Amino acid sequence: MSTRARARVVVDTNALVSRLLLPRSIPGQAVRKAVADGQLLASDSTIMELADVLGRPKFDPYVTIRERQEFLRLFNRIADRIPITRVIQVCRDPKDDKFLELAVNGTAQLIITGDADLLALHPFRGIEILTPGSYLVR
């Protein structure tokens, strides 16, 4: 058994949704690897965003609402819920600051995202910010 600590990982909403809709996609594979090799982190605001996105009718043709609700329940069960005490306001897109806040407050080593506004900040306070593809090949 390995004594190596599991990496603490933030996965953005788009990658999580890709895992549900397209499990074999690059983001889907990256999320699967992060779950297997690391500890996923979540905050109230990242969970609320995921719930909002998963509730959108545009996904109805691809996955049932029940499957989306189950995905959200599973994510809630496996992710460490992190309280946000340090506010971050540095991203070009202020809506993405929630992922930086989660990473800093949760002492994450890594953020997995395809978002250019977050990727532009790599590394952020010693936290790697990688695309799903880069994460898979590291």
Short mmCIF file of C-alpha atoms in Angstrom, two decimals:
data_model
loop_
_atom_site.label_atom_id
_atom_site.label_comp_id
_atom_site.label_asym_id
_atom_site.label_seq_id
_atom_site.Cartn_x
_atom_site.Cartn_y
_atom_site.Cartn_z
CA MET A 1 0.00 0.00 0.00
CA SER A 2 1.33 3.44 -0.91
CA THR A 3 1.85 6.01 1.79
CA ARG A 4 1.83 8.82 -0.76
CA ALA A 5 -0.83 11.42 -0.02
CA ARG A 6 -3.65 11.75 -2.50
CA ALA A 7 -3.54 15.00 -4.44
CA ARG A 8 -6.28 17.47 -3.58
CA VAL A 9 -7.96 18.37 -6.87
CA VAL A 10 -10.47 20.97 -8.05
CA VAL A 11 -12.35 20.04 -11.24
CA ASP A 12 -14.32 22.76 -13.00
CA THR A 13 -17.98 22.42 -13.89
CA ASN A 14 -17.46 21.86 -17.61
CA ALA A 15 -15.14 18.91 -17.02
CA LEU A 16 -17.60 17.37 -14.56
CA VAL A 17 -20.49 17.77 -17.00
CA SER A 18 -18.33 16.21 -19.73
CA ARG A 19 -17.75 13.22 -17.44
CA LEU A 20 -21.49 12.69 -17.21
CA LEU A 21 -22.35 13.29 -20.87
CA LEU A 22 -19.24 11.85 -22.55
CA PRO A 23 -17.44 9.55 -20.10
CA ARG A 24 -14.83 8.50 -22.69
CA SER A 25 -13.97 12.08 -23.68
CA ILE A 26 -10.65 13.57 -22.58
CA PRO A 27 -12.35 15.59 -19.78
CA GLY A 28 -14.34 12.49 -18.80
CA GLN A 29 -11.16 10.42 -18.54
CA ALA A 30 -9.43 13.19 -16.58
CA VAL A 31 -12.24 13.29 -14.02
CA ARG A 32 -12.14 9.50 -13.69
CA LYS A 33 -8.36 9.64 -13.08
CA ALA A 34 -8.75 12.48 -10.56
CA VAL A 35 -11.33 10.45 -8.63
CA ALA A 36 -9.11 7.36 -8.66
CA ASP A 37 -5.84 9.09 -7.82
CA GLY A 38 -6.86 12.16 -5.84
CA GLN A 39 -9.37 13.74 -3.51
CA LEU A 40 -11.91 15.99 -5.23
CA LEU A 41 -12.85 19.24 -3.52
CA ALA A 42 -16.11 21.19 -3.65
CA SER A 43 -17.53 24.36 -2.12
CA ASP A 44 -21.07 25.60 -1.74
CA SER A 45 -20.67 27.83 -4.80
CA THR A 46 -19.14 25.14 -7.04
CA ILE A 47 -21.87 22.68 -6.04
CA MET A 48 -24.56 25.30 -6.72
CA GLU A 49 -23.10 25.99 -10.16
CA LEU A 50 -22.95 22.27 -10.98
CA ALA A 51 -26.55 21.79 -9.84
CA ASP A 52 -27.68 24.78 -11.91
CA VAL A 53 -25.90 23.57 -15.05
CA LEU A 54 -27.13 19.98 -14.65
CA GLY A 55 -30.69 21.26 -14.31
CA ARG A 56 -30.68 22.94 -17.71
CA PRO A 57 -33.23 21.56 -20.19
CA LYS A 58 -30.64 21.52 -22.99
CA PHE A 59 -29.29 18.28 -21.52
CA ASP A 60 -32.68 16.52 -21.60
CA PRO A 61 -32.03 14.78 -24.95
CA TYR A 62 -28.77 13.31 -23.66
CA VAL A 63 -29.29 12.31 -20.05
CA THR A 64 -32.34 12.07 -17.80
CA ILE A 65 -32.90 14.46 -14.92
CA ARG A 66 -32.73 11.46 -12.59
CA GLU A 67 -29.26 10.54 -13.93
CA ARG A 68 -28.13 14.14 -13.46
CA GLN A 69 -29.45 14.20 -9.90
CA GLU A 70 -27.68 10.93 -9.14
CA PHE A 71 -24.43 12.31 -10.61
CA LEU A 72 -24.74 15.36 -8.33
CA ARG A 73 -25.45 13.14 -5.30
CA LEU A 74 -22.41 11.00 -6.09
CA PHE A 75 -20.19 14.04 -6.52
CA ASN A 76 -21.44 15.43 -3.19
CA ARG A 77 -20.62 12.11 -1.54
CA ILE A 78 -17.06 11.78 -2.85
CA ALA A 79 -15.92 15.42 -2.77
CA ASP A 80 -14.57 17.07 0.36
CA ARG A 81 -16.75 20.11 1.10
CA ILE A 82 -14.50 23.07 1.82
CA PRO A 83 -15.67 26.23 3.61
CA ILE A 84 -14.51 29.39 1.86
CA THR A 85 -12.87 31.82 4.26
CA ARG A 86 -10.37 33.47 1.90
CA VAL A 87 -11.93 35.36 -1.00
CA ILE A 88 -10.06 35.53 -4.32
CA GLN A 89 -10.76 38.17 -6.97
CA VAL A 90 -8.12 37.83 -9.68
CA CYS A 91 -9.64 36.00 -12.65
CA ARG A 92 -10.54 37.84 -15.87
CA ASP A 93 -13.95 36.18 -15.54
CA PRO A 94 -15.13 36.80 -11.96
CA LYS A 95 -17.41 33.73 -12.16
CA ASP A 96 -14.27 31.58 -12.23
CA ASP A 97 -12.85 32.97 -8.98
CA LYS A 98 -14.88 30.35 -7.09
CA PHE A 99 -12.53 27.62 -8.38
CA LEU A 100 -9.45 29.55 -7.25
CA GLU A 101 -11.08 30.15 -3.86
CA LEU A 102 -11.80 26.46 -3.53
CA ALA A 103 -8.24 25.52 -4.48
CA VAL A 104 -6.66 27.99 -2.05
CA ASN A 105 -9.03 27.29 0.85
CA GLY A 106 -8.85 23.55 0.26
CA THR A 107 -5.05 23.47 -0.13
CA ALA A 108 -5.38 21.87 -3.57
CA GLN A 109 -2.38 20.94 -5.64
CA LEU A 110 -4.25 21.05 -8.94
CA ILE A 111 -7.16 22.59 -10.85
CA ILE A 112 -8.39 20.69 -13.92
CA THR A 113 -10.11 22.98 -16.41
CA GLY A 114 -10.46 23.82 -20.06
CA ASP A 115 -11.30 27.43 -19.23
CA ALA A 116 -8.83 29.87 -20.81
CA ASP A 117 -9.40 32.45 -18.07
CA LEU A 118 -8.24 29.99 -15.42
CA LEU A 119 -5.49 28.43 -17.54
CA ALA A 120 -3.98 31.90 -18.04
CA LEU A 121 -3.21 32.00 -14.30
CA HIS A 122 -1.10 28.80 -14.26
CA PRO A 123 0.44 28.35 -11.79
CA PHE A 124 -1.64 30.18 -9.20
CA ARG A 125 -0.04 30.44 -5.75
CA GLY A 126 1.80 27.20 -6.40
CA ILE A 127 -1.33 25.41 -7.62
CA GLU A 128 -1.08 23.79 -11.06
CA ILE A 129 -3.87 24.69 -13.49
CA LEU A 130 -4.01 22.09 -16.25
CA THR A 131 -6.25 21.14 -19.13
CA PRO A 132 -7.81 17.69 -18.87
CA GLY A 133 -5.47 16.48 -21.63
CA SER A 134 -2.36 17.81 -19.88
CA TYR A 135 -3.45 16.17 -16.64
CA LEU A 136 -3.85 12.80 -18.36
CA VAL A 137 -0.31 12.78 -19.77
CA ARG A 138 1.58 14.12 -16.74
#
